[in-house]
């Protein structure tokens, strides 16, 4: 889901977030990755540009606003990927299958797979559906 640099400030404005270099840089990295990225990976890519506390705050605010969603890899580490464009602060639509590579532990969003309709009992409130597929990604197959 690669986006142009002019889109990042618009994403922040649309979500009532101040346009800052740390937010723009995190958006750029997450949106140009073909798989979800963990906070430690983000730290490595950002180097000394953003401290750990700022990165946590940026990720938390992005998740709260519906800009990114969190997926846990095979080791229980949180990874982050861009939400679909129709997600908002109070209404996430990222209910899709996540493919986790058992070799490299990368997590991929499989947006093209339609999830089955889930019926829940009366009195229950559905907030999210998480379906993970496990296998070997195309990079590790080579």
Coordinates of C-alpha atoms in Angstrom, one line a residue, residues 13-116:
X13 CA -5.0 16.2 9.3
X14 CA -8.0 13.9 8.7
X15 CA -7.4 12.3 12.1
X16 CA -6.9 15.6 13.9
X17 CA -3.2 14.8 14.6
X18 CA -0.5 17.5 14.6
X19 CA 1.9 17.1 11.6
X20 CA 5.3 16.2 13.1
X21 CA 8.4 14.6 11.6
X22 CA 8.2 11.5 13.9
X23 CA 4.6 10.9 12.8
X24 CA 5.4 11.4 9.1
X25 CA 8.4 9.1 9.2
X26 CA 6.5 6.3 11.0
X27 CA 3.7 6.6 8.5
X28 CA 6.1 6.5 5.6
X29 CA 7.9 3.3 6.9
X30 CA 4.7 1.4 7.8
X31 CA 2.9 2.3 4.6
X32 CA 5.7 1.3 2.3
X33 CA 6.3 -2.1 3.9
X34 CA 4.8 -5.2 2.3
X35 CA 4.4 -6.9 5.7
X36 CA 3.5 -5.7 9.2
X37 CA 6.4 -4.2 11.2
X38 CA 7.3 -4.5 14.9
X39 CA 8.2 -1.7 17.2
X40 CA 11.8 -3.0 17.5
X41 CA 12.1 -3.1 13.7
X42 CA 10.8 0.5 13.5
X43 CA 13.3 1.6 16.1
X44 CA 16.2 0.1 14.0
X45 CA 15.0 1.9 10.9
X46 CA 14.4 5.2 12.6
X47 CA 17.8 5.1 14.4
X48 CA 18.3 8.0 16.7
X49 CA 15.7 10.1 14.9
X50 CA 12.9 9.1 17.3
X51 CA 13.2 8.0 20.9
X52 CA 11.4 4.9 22.2
X53 CA 8.8 6.8 24.2
X54 CA 7.8 9.0 21.2
X55 CA 7.6 5.9 19.0
X56 CA 5.2 4.2 21.5
X57 CA 3.1 7.3 21.6
X58 CA 2.9 7.6 17.8
X59 CA 2.0 4.0 17.4
X60 CA -0.7 4.2 20.2
X61 CA -2.2 7.3 18.7
X62 CA -2.2 5.8 15.2
X63 CA -3.9 2.7 16.4
X64 CA -6.5 4.7 18.4
X65 CA -7.3 6.8 15.4
X66 CA -7.7 3.8 13.1
X67 CA -4.6 4.6 11.0
X68 CA -2.9 1.3 11.8
X69 CA -3.9 -2.0 13.3
X70 CA -2.0 -4.4 15.5
X71 CA -1.3 -8.1 14.8
X72 CA 0.7 -10.4 17.0
X73 CA 3.3 -12.6 15.3
X74 CA 4.3 -16.2 16.3
X75 CA 6.4 -15.0 19.2
X76 CA 3.6 -12.7 20.6
X77 CA 5.3 -9.5 19.4
X78 CA 3.0 -6.8 18.3
X79 CA 3.4 -5.8 14.6
X80 CA 1.7 -2.9 12.9
X81 CA 0.1 -2.5 9.4
X82 CA -1.9 0.3 7.7
X83 CA -5.6 0.2 8.2
X84 CA -7.9 0.3 5.2
X85 CA -8.8 3.9 4.2
X86 CA -12.4 3.5 5.6
X87 CA -11.3 2.9 9.2
X88 CA -11.9 5.6 11.7
X89 CA -11.3 6.1 15.4
X90 CA -14.5 4.4 16.5
X91 CA -15.0 2.0 13.5
X92 CA -12.2 -0.4 12.4
X93 CA -12.8 -2.4 9.2
X94 CA -9.6 -4.4 9.2
X95 CA -11.2 -7.8 9.6
X96 CA -9.2 -9.9 7.2
X97 CA -6.9 -12.9 7.3
X98 CA -3.3 -12.4 8.4
X99 CA -0.7 -14.7 7.0
X100 CA 2.3 -15.5 9.3
X101 CA 5.4 -17.0 7.8
X102 CA 6.7 -19.8 10.1
X103 CA 10.2 -19.3 8.7
X104 CA 10.8 -15.5 8.8
X105 CA 7.9 -14.7 11.2
X106 CA 6.7 -11.9 8.8
X107 CA 3.0 -11.0 9.0
X108 CA 1.0 -10.1 5.8
X109 CA -2.5 -8.7 5.6
X110 CA -4.5 -10.7 3.1
X111 CA -7.2 -8.1 2.3
X112 CA -8.4 -10.0 -0.8
X113 CA -9.8 -13.0 1.3
X114 CA -13.4 -12.5 2.3
X115 CA -14.1 -13.6 5.9
X116 CA -17.2 -15.7 6.6

